[in-house]
């Protein structure tokens, strides 16, 4: 469903190691909003919820709720330390249009 690059896996592991409360994975949720119609919402999560897809790669888990699953199928998540825009990068084949910020799509 979702592919994580080595950089994304390392970033998730780092975030989990610094979490103020115990967490076992990263939740990716698609919400209405942003400049293009939908936006990605990320957060650390301690366990899966009913209906979640759980993706395991490189020793990390990603949780995706059932409403978000159709929007992220086939997506690749990367992480960059680029000076101008560090953070997660989403290569989503379901997006017909992306905002310049890279965090919003339609």
JSON list of C-alpha atoms in Angstrom, two decimals:
[
{"chain": "A", "resi": 1, "resn": "UNK", "atom": "CA", "xyz": [0.00, 0.00, 0.00]},
{"chain": "A", "resi": 2, "resn": "UNK", "atom": "CA", "xyz": [2.74, 2.49, 1.00]},
{"chain": "A", "resi": 3, "resn": "UNK", "atom": "CA", "xyz": [6.46, 2.27, 0.33]},
{"chain": "A", "resi": 4, "resn": "UNK", "atom": "CA", "xyz": [8.94, 3.89, 2.72]},
{"chain": "A", "resi": 5, "resn": "UNK", "atom": "CA", "xyz": [12.42, 4.89, 1.58]},
{"chain": "A", "resi": 6, "resn": "UNK", "atom": "CA", "xyz": [15.42, 4.29, 3.82]},
{"chain": "A", "resi": 7, "resn": "UNK", "atom": "CA", "xyz": [15.45, 8.02, 4.64]},
{"chain": "A", "resi": 8, "resn": "UNK", "atom": "CA", "xyz": [11.80, 7.93, 5.71]},
{"chain": "A", "resi": 9, "resn": "UNK", "atom": "CA", "xyz": [12.42, 4.85, 7.86]},
{"chain": "A", "resi": 10, "resn": "UNK", "atom": "CA", "xyz": [15.37, 6.56, 9.57]},
{"chain": "A", "resi": 11, "resn": "UNK", "atom": "CA", "xyz": [13.31, 9.72, 10.21]},
{"chain": "A", "resi": 12, "resn": "UNK", "atom": "CA", "xyz": [10.44, 7.70, 11.71]},
{"chain": "A", "resi": 13, "resn": "UNK", "atom": "CA", "xyz": [12.85, 5.75, 13.93]},
{"chain": "A", "resi": 14, "resn": "UNK", "atom": "CA", "xyz": [14.39, 9.02, 15.12]},
{"chain": "A", "resi": 15, "resn": "UNK", "atom": "CA", "xyz": [10.97, 10.53, 15.88]},
{"chain": "A", "resi": 16, "resn": "UNK", "atom": "CA", "xyz": [9.89, 7.41, 17.77]},
{"chain": "A", "resi": 17, "resn": "UNK", "atom": "CA", "xyz": [13.09, 7.47, 19.83]},
{"chain": "A", "resi": 18, "resn": "UNK", "atom": "CA", "xyz": [12.43, 11.11, 20.86]},
{"chain": "A", "resi": 19, "resn": "UNK", "atom": "CA", "xyz": [8.69, 10.73, 21.53]},
{"chain": "A", "resi": 20, "resn": "UNK", "atom": "CA", "xyz": [7.60, 12.08, 24.92]},
{"chain": "A", "resi": 21, "resn": "UNK", "atom": "CA", "xyz": [5.14, 9.18, 25.27]},
{"chain": "A", "resi": 22, "resn": "UNK", "atom": "CA", "xyz": [5.63, 5.58, 24.09]},
{"chain": "A", "resi": 23, "resn": "UNK", "atom": "CA", "xyz": [4.84, 5.20, 20.40]},
{"chain": "A", "resi": 24, "resn": "UNK", "atom": "CA", "xyz": [5.20, 2.25, 18.06]},
{"chain": "A", "resi": 25, "resn": "UNK", "atom": "CA", "xyz": [4.60, 3.86, 14.68]},
{"chain": "A", "resi": 26, "resn": "UNK", "atom": "CA", "xyz": [3.60, 6.77, 12.49]},
{"chain": "A", "resi": 27, "resn": "UNK", "atom": "CA", "xyz": [0.00, 7.52, 11.54]},
{"chain": "A", "resi": 28, "resn": "UNK", "atom": "CA", "xyz": [-0.62, 8.97, 8.08]},
{"chain": "A", "resi": 29, "resn": "UNK", "atom": "CA", "xyz": [-4.09, 10.46, 7.71]},
{"chain": "A", "resi": 30, "resn": "UNK", "atom": "CA", "xyz": [-5.62, 12.31, 4.77]},
{"chain": "A", "resi": 31, "resn": "UNK", "atom": "CA", "xyz": [-7.84, 15.23, 5.77]},
{"chain": "A", "resi": 32, "resn": "UNK", "atom": "CA", "xyz": [-9.85, 17.77, 3.83]},
{"chain": "A", "resi": 33, "resn": "UNK", "atom": "CA", "xyz": [-7.98, 21.06, 3.59]},
{"chain": "A", "resi": 34, "resn": "UNK", "atom": "CA", "xyz": [-4.74, 22.50, 2.34]},
{"chain": "A", "resi": 35, "resn": "UNK", "atom": "CA", "xyz": [-4.34, 24.47, -0.86]},
{"chain": "A", "resi": 36, "resn": "UNK", "atom": "CA", "xyz": [-5.34, 21.62, -3.18]},
{"chain": "A", "resi": 37, "resn": "UNK", "atom": "CA", "xyz": [-8.26, 19.94, -1.40]},
{"chain": "A", "resi": 38, "resn": "UNK", "atom": "CA", "xyz": [-6.59, 17.31, 0.80]},
{"chain": "A", "resi": 39, "resn": "UNK", "atom": "CA", "xyz": [-3.65, 17.40, 3.15]},
{"chain": "A", "resi": 40, "resn": "UNK", "atom": "CA", "xyz": [-1.51, 14.83, 4.92]},
{"chain": "A", "resi": 41, "resn": "UNK", "atom": "CA", "xyz": [-1.63, 14.74, 8.71]},
{"chain": "A", "resi": 42, "resn": "UNK", "atom": "CA", "xyz": [1.19, 12.86, 10.46]},
{"chain": "A", "resi": 43, "resn": "UNK", "atom": "CA", "xyz": [1.46, 11.85, 14.09]},
{"chain": "A", "resi": 44, "resn": "UNK", "atom": "CA", "xyz": [3.09, 9.28, 16.32]},
{"chain": "A", "resi": 45, "resn": "UNK", "atom": "CA", "xyz": [0.80, 6.50, 17.47]},
{"chain": "A", "resi": 46, "resn": "UNK", "atom": "CA", "xyz": [1.05, 3.81, 20.14]},
{"chain": "A", "resi": 47, "resn": "UNK", "atom": "CA", "xyz": [-1.16, 1.19, 18.48]},
{"chain": "A", "resi": 48, "resn": "UNK", "atom": "CA", "xyz": [-3.36, 0.50, 15.50]},
{"chain": "A", "resi": 49, "resn": "UNK", "atom": "CA", "xyz": [-7.07, 1.29, 15.53]},
{"chain": "A", "resi": 50, "resn": "UNK", "atom": "CA", "xyz": [-10.00, -0.69, 14.19]},
{"chain": "A", "resi": 51, "resn": "UNK", "atom": "CA", "xyz": [-9.93, -0.62, 10.36]},
{"chain": "A", "resi": 52, "resn": "UNK", "atom": "CA", "xyz": [-6.31, 0.51, 10.10]},
{"chain": "A", "resi": 53, "resn": "UNK", "atom": "CA", "xyz": [-3.95, -0.84, 7.50]},
{"chain": "A", "resi": 54, "resn": "UNK", "atom": "CA", "xyz": [-0.61, -1.48, 9.18]},
{"chain": "A", "resi": 55, "resn": "UNK", "atom": "CA", "xyz": [2.47, -1.24, 6.97]},
{"chain": "A", "resi": 56, "resn": "UNK", "atom": "CA", "xyz": [5.72, -2.57, 8.40]},
{"chain": "A", "resi": 57, "resn": "UNK", "atom": "CA", "xyz": [9.04, -1.72, 6.78]},
{"chain": "A", "resi": 58, "resn": "UNK", "atom": "CA", "xyz": [12.57, -1.55, 8.12]},
{"chain": "A", "resi": 59, "resn": "UNK", "atom": "CA", "xyz": [11.46, -2.08, 11.69]},
{"chain": "A", "resi": 60, "resn": "UNK", "atom": "CA", "xyz": [8.83, 0.70, 11.75]},
{"chain": "A", "resi": 61, "resn": "UNK", "atom": "CA", "xyz": [5.05, 0.66, 11.47]},
{"chain": "A", "resi": 62, "resn": "UNK", "atom": "CA", "xyz": [2.81, 3.05, 9.58]},
{"chain": "A", "resi": 63, "resn": "UNK", "atom": "CA", "xyz": [-0.89, 3.17, 10.44]},
{"chain": "A", "resi": 64, "resn": "UNK", "atom": "CA", "xyz": [-3.45, 4.30, 7.85]},
{"chain": "A", "resi": 65, "resn": "UNK", "atom": "CA", "xyz": [-7.14, 4.65, 8.74]},
{"chain": "A", "resi": 66, "resn": "UNK", "atom": "CA", "xyz": [-9.78, 3.16, 6.44]},
{"chain": "A", "resi": 67, "resn": "UNK", "atom": "CA", "xyz": [-10.95, 6.55, 5.10]},
{"chain": "A", "resi": 68, "resn": "UNK", "atom": "CA", "xyz": [-7.39, 7.51, 4.07]},
{"chain": "A", "resi": 69, "resn": "UNK", "atom": "CA", "xyz": [-6.45, 4.18, 2.48]},
{"chain": "A", "resi": 70, "resn": "UNK", "atom": "CA", "xyz": [-7.96, 4.89, -0.98]},
{"chain": "A", "resi": 71, "resn": "UNK", "atom": "CA", "xyz": [-6.04, 8.17, -1.15]},
{"chain": "A", "resi": 72, "resn": "UNK", "atom": "CA", "xyz": [-2.59, 6.73, -0.36]},
{"chain": "A", "resi": 73, "resn": "UNK", "atom": "CA", "xyz": [-2.50, 3.35, -2.11]},
{"chain": "A", "resi": 74, "resn": "UNK", "atom": "CA", "xyz": [0.76, 3.02, -4.05]},
{"chain": "A", "resi": 75, "resn": "UNK", "atom": "CA", "xyz": [2.31, 6.10, -2.42]},
{"chain": "A", "resi": 76, "resn": "UNK", "atom": "CA", "xyz": [6.03, 6.36, -1.66]},
{"chain": "A", "resi": 77, "resn": "UNK", "atom": "CA", "xyz": [7.09, 8.32, 1.41]},
{"chain": "A", "resi": 78, "resn": "UNK", "atom": "CA", "xyz": [10.58, 9.81, 1.48]},
{"chain": "A", "resi": 79, "resn": "UNK", "atom": "CA", "xyz": [12.36, 12.19, 3.85]},
{"chain": "A", "resi": 80, "resn": "UNK", "atom": "CA", "xyz": [14.72, 14.97, 2.88]},
{"chain": "A", "resi": 81, "resn": "UNK", "atom": "CA", "xyz": [17.06, 17.21, 4.86]},
{"chain": "A", "resi": 82, "resn": "UNK", "atom": "CA", "xyz": [17.06, 19.80, 2.06]},
{"chain": "A", "resi": 83, "resn": "UNK", "atom": "CA", "xyz": [17.88, 23.24, 3.46]},
{"chain": "A", "resi": 84, "resn": "UNK", "atom": "CA", "xyz": [14.90, 24.89, 1.74]},
{"chain": "A", "resi": 85, "resn": "UNK", "atom": "CA", "xyz": [12.23, 22.38, 2.72]},
{"chain": "A", "resi": 86, "resn": "UNK", "atom": "CA", "xyz": [13.24, 19.56, 5.07]},
{"chain": "A", "resi": 87, "resn": "UNK", "atom": "CA", "xyz": [10.62, 16.94, 5.88]},
{"chain": "A", "resi": 88, "resn": "UNK", "atom": "CA", "xyz": [8.58, 14.12, 4.47]},
{"chain": "A", "resi": 89, "resn": "UNK", "atom": "CA", "xyz": [7.93, 13.97, 0.73]},
{"chain": "A", "resi": 90, "resn": "UNK", "atom": "CA", "xyz": [4.89, 12.17, -0.67]},
{"chain": "A", "resi": 91, "resn": "UNK", "atom": "CA", "xyz": [4.99, 10.67, -4.16]},
{"chain": "A", "resi": 92, "resn": "UNK", "atom": "CA", "xyz": [1.31, 9.82, -4.53]},
{"chain": "A", "resi": 93, "resn": "UNK", "atom": "CA", "xyz": [0.07, 8.30, -7.80]},
{"chain": "A", "resi": 94, "resn": "UNK", "atom": "CA", "xyz": [-3.53, 9.08, -6.72]},
{"chain": "A", "resi": 95, "resn": "UNK", "atom": "CA", "xyz": [-2.89, 12.83, -6.69]},
{"chain": "A", "resi": 96, "resn": "UNK", "atom": "CA", "xyz": [-3.98, 14.64, -9.84]},
{"chain": "A", "resi": 97, "resn": "UNK", "atom": "CA", "xyz": [-2.56, 17.94, -8.56]},
{"chain": "A", "resi": 98, "resn": "UNK", "atom": "CA", "xyz": [-0.03, 18.82, -5.85]},
{"chain": "A", "resi": 99, "resn": "UNK", "atom": "CA", "xyz": [0.50, 22.08, -4.05]},
{"chain": "A", "resi": 100, "resn": "UNK", "atom": "CA", "xyz": [3.96, 23.63, -4.22]},
{"chain": "A", "resi": 101, "resn": "UNK", "atom": "CA", "xyz": [4.37, 22.96, -0.48]},
{"chain": "A", "resi": 102, "resn": "UNK", "atom": "CA", "xyz": [4.21, 19.18, -1.18]},
{"chain": "A", "resi": 103, "resn": "UNK", "atom": "CA", "xyz": [1.81, 18.59, 1.73]},
{"chain": "A", "resi": 104, "resn": "UNK", "atom": "CA", "xyz": [-1.47, 19.15, -0.11]},
{"chain": "A", "resi": 105, "resn": "UNK", "atom": "CA", "xyz": [-3.04, 17.38, -3.10]},
{"chain": "A", "resi": 106, "resn": "UNK", "atom": "CA", "xyz": [-6.23, 16.73, -5.00]}
]
